[in-house]
Tab-separated table of C-alpha atoms in Angstrom:
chain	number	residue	atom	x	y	z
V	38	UNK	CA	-62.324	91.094	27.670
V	39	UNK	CA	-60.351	92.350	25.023
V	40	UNK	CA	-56.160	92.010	24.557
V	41	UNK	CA	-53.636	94.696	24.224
V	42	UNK	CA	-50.184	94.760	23.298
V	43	UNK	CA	-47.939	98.022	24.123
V	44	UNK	CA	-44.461	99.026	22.280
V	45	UNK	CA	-42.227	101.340	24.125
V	46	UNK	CA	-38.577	101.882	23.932
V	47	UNK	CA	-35.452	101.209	26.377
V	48	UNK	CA	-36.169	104.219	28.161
V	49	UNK	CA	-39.705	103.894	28.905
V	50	UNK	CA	-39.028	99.942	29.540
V	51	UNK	CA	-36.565	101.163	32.412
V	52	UNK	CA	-34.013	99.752	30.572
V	53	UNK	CA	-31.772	102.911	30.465
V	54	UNK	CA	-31.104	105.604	28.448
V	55	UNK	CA	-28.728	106.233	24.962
V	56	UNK	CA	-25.947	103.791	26.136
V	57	UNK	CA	-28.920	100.710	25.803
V	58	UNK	CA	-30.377	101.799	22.822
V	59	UNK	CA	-29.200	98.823	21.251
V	60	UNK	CA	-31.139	96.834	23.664
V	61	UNK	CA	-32.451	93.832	21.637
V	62	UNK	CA	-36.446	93.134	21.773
V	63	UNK	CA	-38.367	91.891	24.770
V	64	UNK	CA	-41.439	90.973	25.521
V	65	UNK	CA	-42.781	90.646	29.017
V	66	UNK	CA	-45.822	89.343	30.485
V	67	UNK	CA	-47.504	92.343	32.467
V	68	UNK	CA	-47.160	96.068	32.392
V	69	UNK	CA	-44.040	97.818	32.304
V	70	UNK	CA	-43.587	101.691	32.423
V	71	UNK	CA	-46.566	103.708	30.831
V	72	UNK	CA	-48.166	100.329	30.198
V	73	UNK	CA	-49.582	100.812	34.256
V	74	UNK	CA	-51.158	104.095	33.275
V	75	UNK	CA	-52.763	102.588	29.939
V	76	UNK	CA	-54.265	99.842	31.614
V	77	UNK	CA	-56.026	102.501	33.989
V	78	UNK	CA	-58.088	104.370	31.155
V	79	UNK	CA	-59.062	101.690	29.266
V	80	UNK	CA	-62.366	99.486	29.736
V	81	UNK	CA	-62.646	96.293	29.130
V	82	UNK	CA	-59.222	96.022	27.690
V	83	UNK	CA	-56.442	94.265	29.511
V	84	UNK	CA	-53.036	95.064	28.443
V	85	UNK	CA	-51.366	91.187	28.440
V	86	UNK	CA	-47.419	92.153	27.424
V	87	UNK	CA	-45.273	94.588	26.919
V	88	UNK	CA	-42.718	94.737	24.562
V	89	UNK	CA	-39.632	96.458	25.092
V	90	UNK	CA	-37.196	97.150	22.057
V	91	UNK	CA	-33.509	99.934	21.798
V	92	UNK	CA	-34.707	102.623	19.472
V	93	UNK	CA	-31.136	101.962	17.768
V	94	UNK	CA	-31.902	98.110	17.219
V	95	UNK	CA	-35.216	99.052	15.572
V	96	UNK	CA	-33.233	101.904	13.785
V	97	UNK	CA	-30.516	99.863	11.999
V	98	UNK	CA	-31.686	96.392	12.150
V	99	UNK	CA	-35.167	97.227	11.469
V	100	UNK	CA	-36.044	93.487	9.758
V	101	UNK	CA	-34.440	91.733	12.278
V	102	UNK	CA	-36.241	93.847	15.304
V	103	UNK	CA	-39.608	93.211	13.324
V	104	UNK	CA	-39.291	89.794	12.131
V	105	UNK	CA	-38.403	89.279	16.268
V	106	UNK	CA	-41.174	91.062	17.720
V	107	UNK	CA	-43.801	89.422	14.837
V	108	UNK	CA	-42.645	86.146	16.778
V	109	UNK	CA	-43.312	87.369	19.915
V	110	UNK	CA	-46.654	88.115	18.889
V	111	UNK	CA	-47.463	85.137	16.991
V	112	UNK	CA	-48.972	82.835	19.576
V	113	UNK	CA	-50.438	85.543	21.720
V	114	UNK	CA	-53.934	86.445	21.362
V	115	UNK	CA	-54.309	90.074	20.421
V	116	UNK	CA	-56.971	92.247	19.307
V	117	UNK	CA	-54.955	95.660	19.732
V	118	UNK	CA	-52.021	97.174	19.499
V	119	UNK	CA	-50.778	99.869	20.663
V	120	UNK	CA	-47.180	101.966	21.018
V	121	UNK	CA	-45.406	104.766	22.549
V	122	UNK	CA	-46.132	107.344	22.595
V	123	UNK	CA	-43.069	109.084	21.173
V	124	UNK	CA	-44.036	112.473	21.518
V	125	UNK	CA	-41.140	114.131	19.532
V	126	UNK	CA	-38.795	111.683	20.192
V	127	UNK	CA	-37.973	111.010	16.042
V	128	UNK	CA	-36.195	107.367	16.148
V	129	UNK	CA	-38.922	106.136	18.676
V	130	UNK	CA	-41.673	107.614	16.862
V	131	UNK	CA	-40.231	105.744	13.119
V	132	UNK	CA	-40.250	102.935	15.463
V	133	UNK	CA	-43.508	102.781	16.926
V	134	UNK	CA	-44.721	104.157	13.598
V	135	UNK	CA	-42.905	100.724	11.360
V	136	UNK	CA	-44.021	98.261	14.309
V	137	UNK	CA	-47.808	99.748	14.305
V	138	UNK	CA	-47.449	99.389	10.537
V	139	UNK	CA	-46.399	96.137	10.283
V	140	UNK	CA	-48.602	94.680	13.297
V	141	UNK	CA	-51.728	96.049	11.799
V	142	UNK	CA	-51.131	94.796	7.979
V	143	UNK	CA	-50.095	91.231	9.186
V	144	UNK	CA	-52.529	90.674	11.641
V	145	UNK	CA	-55.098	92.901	10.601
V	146	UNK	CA	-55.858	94.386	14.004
V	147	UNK	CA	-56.098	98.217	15.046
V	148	UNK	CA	-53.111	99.609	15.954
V	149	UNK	CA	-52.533	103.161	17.657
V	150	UNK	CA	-49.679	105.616	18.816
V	151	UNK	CA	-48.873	109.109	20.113
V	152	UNK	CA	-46.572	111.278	18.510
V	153	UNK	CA	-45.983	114.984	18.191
V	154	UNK	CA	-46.728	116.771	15.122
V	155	UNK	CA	-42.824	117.427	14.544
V	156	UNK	CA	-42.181	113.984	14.823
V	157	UNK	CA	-40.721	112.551	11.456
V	158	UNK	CA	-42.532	108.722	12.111
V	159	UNK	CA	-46.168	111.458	11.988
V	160	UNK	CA	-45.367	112.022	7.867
V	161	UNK	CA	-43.564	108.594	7.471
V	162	UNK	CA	-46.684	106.484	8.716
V	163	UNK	CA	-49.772	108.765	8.601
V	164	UNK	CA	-51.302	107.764	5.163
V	165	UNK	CA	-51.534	103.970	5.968
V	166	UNK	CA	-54.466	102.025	8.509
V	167	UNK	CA	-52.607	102.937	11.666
V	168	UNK	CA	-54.110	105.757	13.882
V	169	UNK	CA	-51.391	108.323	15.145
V	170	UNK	CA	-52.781	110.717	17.937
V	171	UNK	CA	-51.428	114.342	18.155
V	172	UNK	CA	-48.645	113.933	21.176
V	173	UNK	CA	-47.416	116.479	23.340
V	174	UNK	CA	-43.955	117.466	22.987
V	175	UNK	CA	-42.216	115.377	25.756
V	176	UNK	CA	-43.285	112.807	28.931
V	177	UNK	CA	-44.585	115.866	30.672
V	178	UNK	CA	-47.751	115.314	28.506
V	179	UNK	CA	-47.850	111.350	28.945
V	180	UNK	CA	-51.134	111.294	30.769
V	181	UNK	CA	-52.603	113.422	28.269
V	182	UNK	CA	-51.570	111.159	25.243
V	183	UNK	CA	-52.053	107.918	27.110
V	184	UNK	CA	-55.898	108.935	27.529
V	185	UNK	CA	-56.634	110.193	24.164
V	186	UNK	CA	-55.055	107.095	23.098
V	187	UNK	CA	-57.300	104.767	25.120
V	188	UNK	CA	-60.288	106.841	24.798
V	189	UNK	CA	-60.200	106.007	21.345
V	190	UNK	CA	-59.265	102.224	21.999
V	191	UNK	CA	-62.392	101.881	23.773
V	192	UNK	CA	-64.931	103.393	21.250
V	193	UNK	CA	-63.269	100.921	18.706
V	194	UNK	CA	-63.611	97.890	21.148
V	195	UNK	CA	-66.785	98.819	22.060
V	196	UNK	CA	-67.982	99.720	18.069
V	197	UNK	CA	-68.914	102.686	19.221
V	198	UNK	CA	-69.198	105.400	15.976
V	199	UNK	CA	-65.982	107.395	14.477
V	200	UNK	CA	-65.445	110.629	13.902
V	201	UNK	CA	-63.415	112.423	11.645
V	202	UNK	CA	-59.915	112.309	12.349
V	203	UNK	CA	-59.690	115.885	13.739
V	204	UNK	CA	-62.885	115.339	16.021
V	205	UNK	CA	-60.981	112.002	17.905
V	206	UNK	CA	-57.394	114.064	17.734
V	207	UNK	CA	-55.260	111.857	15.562
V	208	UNK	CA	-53.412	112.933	12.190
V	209	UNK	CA	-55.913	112.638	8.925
V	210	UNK	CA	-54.972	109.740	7.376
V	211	UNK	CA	-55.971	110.961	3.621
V	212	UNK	CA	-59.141	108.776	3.948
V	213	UNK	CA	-62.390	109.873	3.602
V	214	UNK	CA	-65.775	108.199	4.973
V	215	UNK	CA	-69.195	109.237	4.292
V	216	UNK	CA	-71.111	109.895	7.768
V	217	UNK	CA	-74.611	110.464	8.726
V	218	UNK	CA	-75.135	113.173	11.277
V	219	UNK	CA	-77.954	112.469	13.411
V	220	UNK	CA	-78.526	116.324	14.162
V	221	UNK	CA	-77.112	119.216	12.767
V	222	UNK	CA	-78.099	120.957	9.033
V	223	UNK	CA	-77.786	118.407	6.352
V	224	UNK	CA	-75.516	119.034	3.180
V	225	UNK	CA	-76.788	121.444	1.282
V	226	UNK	CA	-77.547	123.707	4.391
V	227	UNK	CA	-73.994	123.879	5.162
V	228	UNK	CA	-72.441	124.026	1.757
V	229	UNK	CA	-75.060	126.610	1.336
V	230	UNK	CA	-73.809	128.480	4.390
V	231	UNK	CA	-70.182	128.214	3.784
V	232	UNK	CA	-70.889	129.710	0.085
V	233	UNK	CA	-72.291	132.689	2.095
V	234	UNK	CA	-69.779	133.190	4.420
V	235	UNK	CA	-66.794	133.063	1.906
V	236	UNK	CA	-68.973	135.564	-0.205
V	237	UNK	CA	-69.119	137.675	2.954
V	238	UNK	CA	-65.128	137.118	3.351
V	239	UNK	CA	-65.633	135.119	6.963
V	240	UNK	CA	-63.536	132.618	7.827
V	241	UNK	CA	-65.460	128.975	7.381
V	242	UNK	CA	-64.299	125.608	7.835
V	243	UNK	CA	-64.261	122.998	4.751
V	244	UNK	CA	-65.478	119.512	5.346
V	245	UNK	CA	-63.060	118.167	2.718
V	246	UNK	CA	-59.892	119.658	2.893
V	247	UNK	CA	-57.016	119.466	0.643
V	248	UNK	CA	-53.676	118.116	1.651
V	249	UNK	CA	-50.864	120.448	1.159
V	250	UNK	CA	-48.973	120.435	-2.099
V	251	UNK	CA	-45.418	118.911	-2.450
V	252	UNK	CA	-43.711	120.617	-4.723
V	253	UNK	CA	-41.555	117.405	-7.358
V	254	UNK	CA	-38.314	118.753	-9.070
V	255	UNK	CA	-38.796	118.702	-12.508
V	256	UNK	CA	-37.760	115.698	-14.507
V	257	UNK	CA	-34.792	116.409	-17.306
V	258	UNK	CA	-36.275	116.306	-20.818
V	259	UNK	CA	-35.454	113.020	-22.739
V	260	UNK	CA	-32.642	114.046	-24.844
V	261	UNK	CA	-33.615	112.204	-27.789
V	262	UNK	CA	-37.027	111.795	-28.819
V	263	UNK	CA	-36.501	109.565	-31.969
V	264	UNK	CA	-34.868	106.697	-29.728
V	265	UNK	CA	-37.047	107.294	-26.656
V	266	UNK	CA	-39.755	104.471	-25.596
V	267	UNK	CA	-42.920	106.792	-24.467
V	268	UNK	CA	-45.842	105.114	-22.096
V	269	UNK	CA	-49.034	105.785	-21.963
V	270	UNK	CA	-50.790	105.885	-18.740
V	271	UNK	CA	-54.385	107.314	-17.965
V	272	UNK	CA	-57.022	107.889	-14.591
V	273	UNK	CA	-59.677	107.577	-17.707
V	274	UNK	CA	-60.548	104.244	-16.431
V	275	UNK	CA	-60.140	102.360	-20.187
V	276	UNK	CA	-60.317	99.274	-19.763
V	277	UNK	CA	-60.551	95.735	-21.744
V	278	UNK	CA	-64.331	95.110	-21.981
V	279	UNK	CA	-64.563	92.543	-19.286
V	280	UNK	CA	-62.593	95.030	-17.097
V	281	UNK	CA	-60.343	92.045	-15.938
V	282	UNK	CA	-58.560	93.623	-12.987
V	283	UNK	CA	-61.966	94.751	-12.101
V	284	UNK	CA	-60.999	98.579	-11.549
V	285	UNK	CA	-63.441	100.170	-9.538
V	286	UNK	CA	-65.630	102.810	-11.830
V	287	UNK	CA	-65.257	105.637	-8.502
V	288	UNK	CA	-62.965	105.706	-5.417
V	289	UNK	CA	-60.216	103.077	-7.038
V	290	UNK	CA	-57.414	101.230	-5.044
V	291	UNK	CA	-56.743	99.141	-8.364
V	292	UNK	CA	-54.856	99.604	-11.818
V	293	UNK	CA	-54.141	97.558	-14.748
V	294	UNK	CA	-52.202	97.288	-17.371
V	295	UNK	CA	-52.652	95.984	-21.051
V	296	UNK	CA	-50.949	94.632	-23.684
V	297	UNK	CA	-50.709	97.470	-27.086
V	298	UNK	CA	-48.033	95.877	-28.793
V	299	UNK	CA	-49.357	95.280	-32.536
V	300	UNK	CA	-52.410	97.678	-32.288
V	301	UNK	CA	-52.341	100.694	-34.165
V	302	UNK	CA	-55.094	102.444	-32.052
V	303	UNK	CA	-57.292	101.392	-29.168
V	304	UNK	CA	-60.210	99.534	-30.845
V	305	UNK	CA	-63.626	100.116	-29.294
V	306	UNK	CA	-64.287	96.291	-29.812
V	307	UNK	CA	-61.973	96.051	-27.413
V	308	UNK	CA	-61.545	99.336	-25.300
V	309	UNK	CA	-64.241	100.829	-22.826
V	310	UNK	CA	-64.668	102.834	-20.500
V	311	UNK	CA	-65.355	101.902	-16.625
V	312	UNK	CA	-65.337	105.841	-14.933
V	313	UNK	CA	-67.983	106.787	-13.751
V	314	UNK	CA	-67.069	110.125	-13.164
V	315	UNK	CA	-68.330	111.328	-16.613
V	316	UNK	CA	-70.188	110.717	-19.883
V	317	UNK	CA	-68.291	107.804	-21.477
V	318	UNK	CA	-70.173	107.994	-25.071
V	319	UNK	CA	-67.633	109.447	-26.483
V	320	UNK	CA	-64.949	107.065	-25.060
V	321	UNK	CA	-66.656	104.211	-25.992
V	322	UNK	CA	-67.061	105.194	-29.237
V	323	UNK	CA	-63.314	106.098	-29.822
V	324	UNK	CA	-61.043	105.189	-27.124
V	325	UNK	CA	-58.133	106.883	-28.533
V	326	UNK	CA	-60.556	110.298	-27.903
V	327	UNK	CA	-58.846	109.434	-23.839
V	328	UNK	CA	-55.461	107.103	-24.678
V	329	UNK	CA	-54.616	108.602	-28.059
V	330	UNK	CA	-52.300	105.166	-29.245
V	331	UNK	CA	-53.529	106.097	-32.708
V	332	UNK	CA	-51.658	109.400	-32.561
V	333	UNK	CA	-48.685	108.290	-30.725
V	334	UNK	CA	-48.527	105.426	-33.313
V	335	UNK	CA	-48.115	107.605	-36.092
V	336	UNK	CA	-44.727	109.703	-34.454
V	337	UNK	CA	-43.544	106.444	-33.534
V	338	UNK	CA	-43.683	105.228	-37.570
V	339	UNK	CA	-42.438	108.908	-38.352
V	340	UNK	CA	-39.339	108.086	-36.148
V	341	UNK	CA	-40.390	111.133	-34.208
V	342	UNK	CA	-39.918	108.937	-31.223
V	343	UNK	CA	-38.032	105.702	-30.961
V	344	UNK	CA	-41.360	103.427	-29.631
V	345	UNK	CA	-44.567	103.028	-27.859
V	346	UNK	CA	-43.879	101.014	-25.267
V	347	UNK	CA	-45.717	97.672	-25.053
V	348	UNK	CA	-48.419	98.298	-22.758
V	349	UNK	CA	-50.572	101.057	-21.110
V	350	UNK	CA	-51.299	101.751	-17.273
V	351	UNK	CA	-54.860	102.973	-16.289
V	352	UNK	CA	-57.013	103.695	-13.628
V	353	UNK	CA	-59.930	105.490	-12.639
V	354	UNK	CA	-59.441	109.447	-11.115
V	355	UNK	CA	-62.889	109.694	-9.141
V	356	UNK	CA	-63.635	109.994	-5.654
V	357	UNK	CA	-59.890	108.640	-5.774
V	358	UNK	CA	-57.758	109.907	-2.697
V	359	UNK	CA	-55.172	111.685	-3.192
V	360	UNK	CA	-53.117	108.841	-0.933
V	361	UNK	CA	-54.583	106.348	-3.366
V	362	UNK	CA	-53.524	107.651	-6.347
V	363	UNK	CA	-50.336	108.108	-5.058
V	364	UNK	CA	-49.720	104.722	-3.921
V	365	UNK	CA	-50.836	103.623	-7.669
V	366	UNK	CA	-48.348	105.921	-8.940
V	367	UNK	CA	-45.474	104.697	-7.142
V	368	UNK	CA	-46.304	101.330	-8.475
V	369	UNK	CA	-47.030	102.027	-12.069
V	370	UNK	CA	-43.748	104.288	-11.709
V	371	UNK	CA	-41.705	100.995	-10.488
V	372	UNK	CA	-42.816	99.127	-13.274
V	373	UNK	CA	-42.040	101.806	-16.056
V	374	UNK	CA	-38.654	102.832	-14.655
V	375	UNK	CA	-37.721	98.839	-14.529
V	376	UNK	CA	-39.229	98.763	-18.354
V	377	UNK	CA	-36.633	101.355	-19.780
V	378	UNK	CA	-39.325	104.138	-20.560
V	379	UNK	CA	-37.716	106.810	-21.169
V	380	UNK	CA	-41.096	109.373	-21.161
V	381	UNK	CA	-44.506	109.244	-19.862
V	382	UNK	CA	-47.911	110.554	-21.428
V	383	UNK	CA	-50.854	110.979	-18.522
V	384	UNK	CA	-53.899	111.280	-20.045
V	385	UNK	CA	-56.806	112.745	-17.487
V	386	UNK	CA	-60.410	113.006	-17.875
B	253	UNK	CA	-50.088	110.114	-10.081
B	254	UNK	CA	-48.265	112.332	-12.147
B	255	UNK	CA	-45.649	113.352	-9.601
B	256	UNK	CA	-45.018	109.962	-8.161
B	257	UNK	CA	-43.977	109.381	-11.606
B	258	UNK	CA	-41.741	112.559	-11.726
B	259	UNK	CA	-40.341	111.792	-8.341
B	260	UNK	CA	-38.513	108.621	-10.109
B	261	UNK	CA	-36.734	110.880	-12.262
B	262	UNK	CA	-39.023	109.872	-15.433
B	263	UNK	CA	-40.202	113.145	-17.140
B	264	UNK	CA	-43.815	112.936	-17.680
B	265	UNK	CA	-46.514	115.439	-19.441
B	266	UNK	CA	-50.054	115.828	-18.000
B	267	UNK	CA	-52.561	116.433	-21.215
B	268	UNK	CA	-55.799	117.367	-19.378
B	269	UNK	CA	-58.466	119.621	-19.363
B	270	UNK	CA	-58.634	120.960	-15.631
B	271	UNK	CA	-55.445	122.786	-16.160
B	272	UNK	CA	-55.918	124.937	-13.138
B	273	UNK	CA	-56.362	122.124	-10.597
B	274	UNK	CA	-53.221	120.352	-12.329
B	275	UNK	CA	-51.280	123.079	-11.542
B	276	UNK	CA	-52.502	123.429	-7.777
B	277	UNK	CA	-51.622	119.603	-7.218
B	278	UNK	CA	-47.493	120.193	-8.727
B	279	UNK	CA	-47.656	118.951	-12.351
B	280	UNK	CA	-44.547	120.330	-13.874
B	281	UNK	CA	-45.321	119.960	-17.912
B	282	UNK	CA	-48.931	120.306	-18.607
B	283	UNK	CA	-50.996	119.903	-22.380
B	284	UNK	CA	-54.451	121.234	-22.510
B	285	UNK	CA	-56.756	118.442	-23.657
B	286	UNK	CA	-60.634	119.839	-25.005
B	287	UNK	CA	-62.637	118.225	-22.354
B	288	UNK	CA	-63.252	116.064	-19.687
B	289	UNK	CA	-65.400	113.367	-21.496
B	290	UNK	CA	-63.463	113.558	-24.532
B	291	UNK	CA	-60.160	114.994	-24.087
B	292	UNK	CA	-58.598	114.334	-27.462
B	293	UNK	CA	-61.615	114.412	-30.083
B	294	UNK	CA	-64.554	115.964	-29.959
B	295	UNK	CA	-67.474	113.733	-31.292
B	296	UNK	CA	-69.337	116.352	-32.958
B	297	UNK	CA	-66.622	117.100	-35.279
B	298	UNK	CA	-65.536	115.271	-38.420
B	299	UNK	CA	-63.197	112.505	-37.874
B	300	UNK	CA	-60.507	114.401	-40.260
B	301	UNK	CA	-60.568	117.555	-37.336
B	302	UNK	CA	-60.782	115.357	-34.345
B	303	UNK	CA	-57.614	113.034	-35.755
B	304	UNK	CA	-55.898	116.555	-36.764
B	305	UNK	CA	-56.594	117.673	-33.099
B	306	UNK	CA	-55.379	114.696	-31.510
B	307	UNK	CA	-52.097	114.291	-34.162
B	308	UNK	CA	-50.970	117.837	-32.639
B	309	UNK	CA	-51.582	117.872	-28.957
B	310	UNK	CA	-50.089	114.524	-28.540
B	311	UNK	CA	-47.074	116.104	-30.683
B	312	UNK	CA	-47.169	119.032	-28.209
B	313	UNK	CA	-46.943	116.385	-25.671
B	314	UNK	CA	-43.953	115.048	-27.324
B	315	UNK	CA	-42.104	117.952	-27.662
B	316	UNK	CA	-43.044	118.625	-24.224
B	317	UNK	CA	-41.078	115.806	-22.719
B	318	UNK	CA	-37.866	116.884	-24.325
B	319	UNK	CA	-37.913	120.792	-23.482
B	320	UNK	CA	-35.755	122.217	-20.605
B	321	UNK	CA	-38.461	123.743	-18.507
B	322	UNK	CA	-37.408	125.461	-15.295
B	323	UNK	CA	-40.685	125.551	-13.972
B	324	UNK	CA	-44.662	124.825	-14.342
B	325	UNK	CA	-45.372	125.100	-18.142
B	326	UNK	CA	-48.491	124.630	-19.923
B	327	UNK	CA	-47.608	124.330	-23.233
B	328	UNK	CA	-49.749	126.054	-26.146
B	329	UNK	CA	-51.511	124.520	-28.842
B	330	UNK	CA	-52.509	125.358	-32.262
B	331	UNK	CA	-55.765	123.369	-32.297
């Protein structure tokens, strides 16, 4: 038998309503509220605790309610967690969606909640390793959520196959997975197919669809080049030989950075390339052909721009998620605003 | 990548060669590169051309990162 864990809020703990939403975090042994329904639909599951927390105290003392309810949790055996759901409820869905967060990257467990599509927590939290399943709009659809919830809970307990995130009704979480259908036209059949049917102008559905764009206001120009420090960053996948970060050469969740100061252009003794997403002769060869340091070298002894700064960022763009990459560029952004640079220069392949 | 870096505030030019798909994903100030294995130096050219090449698109770059664009750009290139 498996153990369970469920999150809910004052209100759903029968605590009260707004006037106890500062109600500081509980845990109790046993179910309380929706934790009576849960139990029912799972199998071979048993739901030990509940913990019961004000969505205000999560709100605005989020690191306190955490740090609380991680010590709750730390001598209980768990193997998953689960909260809400929140349906549209926004300060209970952030909530369930940080606690989910936290409980699965600390302990490394599954964690899953309920939310409806409006709810803020479903863009805050749906790109990391927690499972969010497409709520109703209020407690009139509680049964509804509660089963898809534990319908899921016991295919992973039981190791039962995934499907994709649409198929098992929780928000795509930017990931992709390679599967093996056991029936059903293979590939090429139903790339094939699709081809024909957006030649013929009928709808057809993709099997890897884009997320939507979000649109970045565009950065002011640096004001003066000649006293500027420029970066160079790259998804070319350059690397030091040895590849010392070791940077996957396809589907990367790594970076590095290297040290350029004193080098007037990337030397191939040096520089390679690791992508493996295209011919890399012709990086090898010249390195600067995909991080041009040679070039930018020569503006920076022109004065043209003030200076190259110190080192360059890289990665590798292939088979890289779009959730991926953005998680590298937040973190190679970090760096360079804390550095001073005043400019950046991507370099793709 | 590209935007994340833009979000911060930091302007930031995208020199690639799938213009097109740069564009879909948001990039505000783009530089054509030549190609995807070799974006700044083609290998079957003489060194002189492919250093000449590289020399002015990274300038374009430059220049890039200091203009006052008010939308998507994809700034032209000589060579």
């Amino acid at each position: 038998m498996k153990k369970g864990i469920l999150y809910i809020n004052q209100f759903f703990g029968q605590i009260g309503g707004e006037e106890m939403a500062d109600y500081e975090p509980e845990i109790r042994e046993g179910l309380v509220g929706p934790a009576t329904f849960l139990q029912q639909q799972l199998k071979d599951i048993e739901i030990t605790h509940t913990i019961i927390c004000g969505d205000n105290f999560m709100g605005s003392r989020k690191e306190e309610a955490v740090q609380r309810i991680m010590g709750f949790l730390q001598d209980k055996e768990i193997d998953i967690f689960f909260a809400g759901p929140a349906f549209r409820a926004g300060r209970y869905g952030v909530a369930c969606g940080t606690i989910c967060h936290e409980v699965n990257q600390k302990l490394n467990i599954p964690a899953i909640t309920s939310m409806n599509e409006e709810n803020p927590g479903v863009e805050m939290f749906r790109y990391t390793d927690i499972y969010i399943f497409k709520g109703g709009k209020s407690a009139a659809q509680m049964k509804e959520d509660i089963k898809a919830m534990a319908r899921f809970a016991n295919k992973l307990v039981h190791g039962e196959p995934l499907l994709p995130a649409a198929e098992e009704g929780y928000f795509g979480r930017g990931k992709r997975h390679e599967i093996y259908p056991e029936d059903g036209p293979m590939a090429a059949d139903r790339v094939v197919d699709m081809l024909l049917k957006k030649l013929r102008g009928e709808p057809f559905q993709t099997e890897l669809p884009m997320p939507k764009t979000e649109r970045i206001p565009i950065a002011p120009p640096i004001k003066d080049l000649s006293r500027a420090t420029i970066a160079l960053v790259t998804s070319g996948g350059i690397v030091p030989h040895e590849n010392p970060d070791r940077i996957q050469s396809a589907s990367a969740t790594r970076w590095g950075k290297y040290d350029i100061a004193g080098m007037d252009s990337l030397s191939p003794e040096i520089f390679k390339t690791i992508h493996a997403g295209y011919d890399p002769n012709a990086a090898n060869e010249d390195p600067n052909r995909v991080v041009p340091l040679d070039a930018l070298r020569a503006y920076e002894k022109e004065g043209k721009i003030g200076k190259v700064y110190d080192y360059f960022y890289t990665t590798v763009g292939t088979g890289t998620t779009q959730g991926e990459a953005a998680r590298m560029g937040r973190e190679i952004a970090r760096e360079l605003l804390e550095a001073g640079v005043d400019g950046v220069i991507l370099t793709s392949t | 990548m590209v935007k994340e870096i833009e979000k911060t505030g930091l302007p930031v030019v995208h020199m690639c060669n799938l213009v097109p798909i740069s564009l879909t994903v948001g990039t505000n100030r783009i530089v054509p590169t030549i190609s995807i294995p070799y974006p700044l130096g083609d290998p079957a050219a003489p060194q002189e051309e492919q250093w000449k090449l590289r020399y002015h698109r990274v300038g374009v770059a430059l220049d890039a990162l200091a203009a006052d664009v008010k939308e998507q750009t994809v700034f032209k290139v000589k060579i």
